[in-house]
Structure formats: C-alpha cells, structure tokens
Amino acid sequence: MDATIVSARRKIELYRADAASGGLANCPVRNVLQGIFGKWSTLLVMALAERPYRFGELRRLVPDISQRMLTQTLCDLQRDGYVGREVFATTPPSVEYSLTDLGRSMYDSLQHLLMWAEGNAGRVKAAREAFDRAGA
Amino acid sequence: MDATIVSARRKIELYRADAASGGLANCPVRNVLQGIFGKWSTLLVMALAERPYRFGELRRLVPDISQRMLTQTLCDLQRDGYVGREVFATTPPSVEYSLTDLGRSMYDSLQHLLMWAEGNAGRVKAAREAFDRAGA
DNA sequence: CTGTATCCCCTATGATACTG
DNA sequence: CAGTATCATAGGGGATACAG
C-alpha cells in the first residue's frame, strides 16, 4: 500500500468528515474546493497571480464575464481570503485587486492541475469523442 | 519575471484560447476542469484512487449521493476517460469501476490541491468568518 | 469607474418510481 | 444489483438598468 493509496483513503474520510452533522455539504475540504471552482474563480485567480488588476482591467481581460459575476466572484474570493481589495480615493475612484499570501499559496497547488489540464486536454477530448462514437 | 508569472500568463491565454469561437465555454482547459469539479466527481475519483469499487459499494461509501447522480457522474468520468467500467456476468450482474491510467495521472495532479485544501481549510474558514463579522 | 438592484432563465441536482 | 425515466426544485449565472 503506497503513499498515494493511503492518502486517498485519508482524503475520503476528510471529505466525509462532517457527514454526520448535516451531510457532505458541511465537509471542510469540499467547502474550500467549491470556492475555487466557480465558473470564473480559477480564471480570476490566474489573472491576479500574474499581477494586481483593477476592476475595469479585469473586465477587459475577461470579456465574457458579466459585471455582476465579476463583482460577485471577486467578493467571494476576497471573503475566502484569496484576494485583497484596495480602494484608491482618486476621481473617479479606482479599486485594485491582488492575491494575498493565502491566495498565492493556493494557486501554487492549483497550478499542478492547471498544467495537467493544459497538457491533457487533447486526451480528454479524444476520450469523449470515442465514447460518443461508441454510444451513437 | 519568474516562472510562475510566465506560466500564469500562458494559462490565461489558454483559458481564453477559443474565446473567438464561441466564448470561453469552448476553452479546452475549462472543459477539462469542469469535468473534474462537479459536485461528486472529485469524491468519486478519490474513492477509485484507493481501489476499484462496485456500484453498490460506492453508494454505501457515499451515502449522500442519489442513485441518479452516482450513475451520471460515473458515466461522465468514464466519458472523459478517467474511469473504466467492467461488467461481470454474474447473477445478479455486477459492475466494477476503476481509475484508468489517465484518471490516475489526473488524480496525481489534483492531489496537490486536495492536500492544500485539507491543510488550509481552517485558514479559509477563519477568513470567511472575519469577512462576515466585518460586514455585519 | 466601480459597483447594486432586479428580473429571468437554465442547468445541475434531487426524490421517487420503475426495469432487465 | 445496477441502472432508467420522470418530475420537481434551487441556485448559479446572465441582461439590463440604476447609483455613488
């Protein structure tokens, strides 16, 4: 039984840790993951890992996002401690967002998966197409 | 400009790669991530990383999941090439699910984030509570 | 420029019942 | 045992208009 397998079992337990007290919805690991994998969260964290951005800059950088979701996602990331928000009393006012140390730390771990996704997107796509062909 | 920053910029570009052709929904990296971060996907991959499981075993292991979502999530994971499905012609029939090489490879990269989440769930929780206190 | 406030819709998820 | 089919629902997400 190697380290990977042991680790997997431990994580299942953690994932299910609070199953007794209200179901998996209260699981701490799951709570963290849900904050990271919103539709826009990962993309914004990636952007802010590059450098701080202002609100409008982010909007231009990610043209698909609605203003509502940009505000909301940034607020969620700030609430989880990944993103810091600094207001400058210019006229008109400007707001700068940046990764906190916690956010940077999280991003370091997230990167492994991002790189994997980047390198294996073709394989996954091929698997999907093969599966769909077989079904049809 | 260190490797992390360069890498971040590259990923943003990849994330947005197909923005022209139908929006970020067609982004290859995003497509992969969405398959991994469904509500139950990660948990099932973690379980199957430990050892192969039969359908009923998984259901008992994850009592919160509905039968419908267990079937559907397993099917999605199979479609993406992460999970293999083997039918045994016993009576009554039994079906065994296991991670493929692709699934194992993906899980190796996912693990970094899972370990981070496990080790930092407390920090994130504290950040949320501080944020909510300030707002209230 | 940086947000809030509404309204609306659609998809992911769940509950339940039925089948090979 | 291992699914399918059907119906119902909540909430994530978008469009638009307004505000400090």
Short mmCIF file of N, CA and C (backbone and C1' of nucleotides) in Angstrom, two decimals, chain C:
data_model
loop_
_atom_site.label_atom_id
_atom_site.label_comp_id
_atom_site.label_asym_id
_atom_site.label_seq_id
_atom_site.Cartn_x
_atom_site.Cartn_y
_atom_site.Cartn_z
P DC C 1 -14.05 53.53 -16.97
"O5'" DC C 1 -13.97 54.57 -15.72
"C5'" DC C 1 -12.75 54.66 -15.03
"C4'" DC C 1 -12.93 54.19 -13.60
"C3'" DC C 1 -13.17 52.68 -13.48
"O3'" DC C 1 -12.42 52.16 -12.39
"C1'" DC C 1 -15.00 53.86 -12.54
P DT C 2 -12.44 50.54 -12.06
"O5'" DT C 2 -13.63 50.40 -10.99
"C5'" DT C 2 -13.53 51.12 -9.77
"C4'" DT C 2 -14.76 50.90 -8.92
"C3'" DT C 2 -15.15 49.44 -8.70
"O3'" DT C 2 -15.55 49.27 -7.35
"C1'" DT C 2 -16.98 50.61 -9.53
P DG C 3 -15.51 47.72 -6.74
"O5'" DG C 3 -16.67 46.99 -7.52
"C5'" DG C 3 -17.79 46.59 -6.86
"C4'" DG C 3 -18.83 47.70 -6.79
"C3'" DG C 3 -20.18 47.15 -6.37
"O3'" DG C 3 -20.42 47.42 -5.01
"C1'" DG C 3 -20.35 48.78 -8.12
P DT C 4 -21.29 46.35 -4.24
"O5'" DT C 4 -22.72 47.04 -4.07
"C5'" DT C 4 -23.36 47.51 -5.20
"C4'" DT C 4 -24.75 48.01 -4.87
"C3'" DT C 4 -25.74 46.95 -4.40
"O3'" DT C 4 -26.83 47.60 -3.76
"C1'" DT C 4 -26.13 47.47 -6.66
P DA C 5 -28.02 46.73 -3.17
"O5'" DA C 5 -29.13 46.73 -4.32
"C5'" DA C 5 -29.41 47.94 -5.04
"C4'" DA C 5 -30.61 47.72 -5.95
"C3'" DA C 5 -31.52 46.57 -5.52
"O3'" DA C 5 -32.87 46.92 -5.85
"C1'" DA C 5 -30.63 46.10 -7.66
P DT C 6 -34.07 46.08 -5.14
"O5'" DT C 6 -34.84 45.55 -6.44
"C5'" DT C 6 -34.06 44.95 -7.45
"C4'" DT C 6 -34.82 44.91 -8.76
"C3'" DT C 6 -35.77 43.71 -8.83
"O3'" DT C 6 -36.91 44.06 -9.59
"C1'" DT C 6 -33.98 43.46 -10.39
P DC C 7 -38.16 43.03 -9.53
"O5'" DC C 7 -37.98 42.17 -10.86
"C5'" DC C 7 -37.79 42.86 -12.11
"C4'" DC C 7 -37.31 41.86 -13.14
"C3'" DC C 7 -38.06 40.52 -13.11
"O3'" DC C 7 -38.61 40.25 -14.39
"C1'" DC C 7 -35.70 40.19 -13.15
P DC C 8 -39.47 38.92 -14.59
"O5'" DC C 8 -38.44 37.96 -15.30
"C5'" DC C 8 -37.53 38.46 -16.28
"C4'" DC C 8 -36.65 37.33 -16.78
"C3'" DC C 8 -37.32 35.96 -16.78
"O3'" DC C 8 -37.03 35.29 -17.99
"C1'" DC C 8 -35.29 35.87 -15.56
P DC C 9 -37.88 33.97 -18.37
"O5'" DC C 9 -36.75 33.09 -19.05
"C5'" DC C 9 -35.49 33.67 -19.37
"C4'" DC C 9 -34.38 32.69 -19.08
"C3'" DC C 9 -34.81 31.24 -19.25
"O3'" DC C 9 -33.87 30.63 -20.11
"C1'" DC C 9 -33.72 31.54 -17.17
P DC C 10 -34.28 29.29 -20.91
"O5'" DC C 10 -32.89 28.47 -20.87
"C5'" DC C 10 -31.70 29.14 -20.49
"C4'" DC C 10 -30.95 28.29 -19.47
"C3'" DC C 10 -31.12 26.79 -19.70
"O3'" DC C 10 -29.82 26.23 -19.80
"C1'" DC C 10 -31.49 27.34 -17.42
P DT C 11 -29.64 24.82 -20.49
"O5'" DT C 11 -28.59 24.14 -19.49
"C5'" DT C 11 -27.63 24.93 -18.81
"C4'" DT C 11 -27.41 24.40 -17.41
"C3'" DT C 11 -27.29 22.88 -17.35
"O3'" DT C 11 -26.08 22.56 -16.69
"C1'" DT C 11 -28.83 23.66 -15.73
P DA C 12 -25.53 21.06 -16.64
"O5'" DA C 12 -25.31 20.83 -15.08
"C5'" DA C 12 -24.82 21.91 -14.29
"C4'" DA C 12 -25.25 21.70 -12.85
"C3'" DA C 12 -25.03 20.27 -12.36
"O3'" DA C 12 -24.47 20.28 -11.07
"C1'" DA C 12 -27.31 20.86 -12.12
P DT C 13 -24.03 18.96 -10.41
"O5'" DT C 13 -25.33 18.54 -9.58
"C5'" DT C 13 -25.77 19.38 -8.52
"C4'" DT C 13 -27.11 18.93 -7.99
"C3'" DT C 13 -27.20 17.49 -7.48
"O3'" DT C 13 -27.23 17.52 -6.07
"C1'" DT C 13 -29.18 18.19 -8.63
P DG C 14 -27.32 16.18 -5.23
"O5'" DG C 14 -28.89 15.96 -5.03
"C5'" DG C 14 -29.68 17.02 -4.52
"C4'" DG C 14 -31.14 16.62 -4.47
"C3'" DG C 14 -31.43 15.20 -3.95
"O3'" DG C 14 -32.45 15.27 -2.97
"C1'" DG C 14 -32.54 15.56 -6.02
P DA C 15 -32.81 13.97 -2.10
"O5'" DA C 15 -34.25 13.56 -2.64
"C5'" DA C 15 -35.22 14.56 -2.97
"C4'" DA C 15 -36.58 13.92 -3.24
"C3'" DA C 15 -36.79 12.53 -2.63
"O3'" DA C 15 -38.14 12.38 -2.22
"C1'" DA C 15 -36.82 12.37 -5.00
P DT C 16 -38.58 11.02 -1.54
"O5'" DT C 16 -39.26 10.22 -2.74
"C5'" DT C 16 -40.13 10.89 -3.65
"C4'" DT C 16 -40.44 10.01 -4.84
"C3'" DT C 16 -40.63 8.53 -4.49
"O3'" DT C 16 -41.99 8.17 -4.76
"C1'" DT C 16 -39.34 8.83 -6.47
P DA C 17 -42.47 6.65 -4.40
"O5'" DA C 17 -42.56 5.98 -5.85
"C5'" DA C 17 -43.09 6.74 -6.94
"C4'" DA C 17 -42.78 6.04 -8.25
"C3'" DA C 17 -42.98 4.52 -8.20
"O3'" DA C 17 -43.76 4.10 -9.32
"C1'" DA C 17 -40.83 5.04 -9.04
P DC C 18 -44.18 2.54 -9.48
"O5'" DC C 18 -43.26 2.03 -10.68
"C5'" DC C 18 -43.29 2.74 -11.93
"C4'" DC C 18 -42.15 2.26 -12.83
"C3'" DC C 18 -42.12 0.74 -13.04
"O3'" DC C 18 -42.04 0.46 -14.43
"C1'" DC C 18 -40.00 1.53 -12.37
P DT C 19 -42.02 -1.10 -14.97
"O5'" DT C 19 -40.48 -1.36 -15.29
"C5'" DT C 19 -39.88 -0.80 -16.47
"C4'" DT C 19 -38.51 -1.42 -16.69
"C3'" DT C 19 -38.52 -2.95 -16.82
"O3'" DT C 19 -37.64 -3.33 -17.86
"C1'" DT C 19 -37.00 -2.31 -15.17
P DG C 20 -37.89 -4.68 -18.70
"O5'" DG C 20 -36.44 -5.18 -19.15
"C5'" DG C 20 -35.37 -4.25 -19.32
"C4'" DG C 20 -34.03 -4.94 -19.05
"C3'" DG C 20 -34.03 -6.44 -19.30
"O3'" DG C 20 -32.73 -6.83 -19.68
"C1'" DG C 20 -33.60 -6.03 -17.02
#
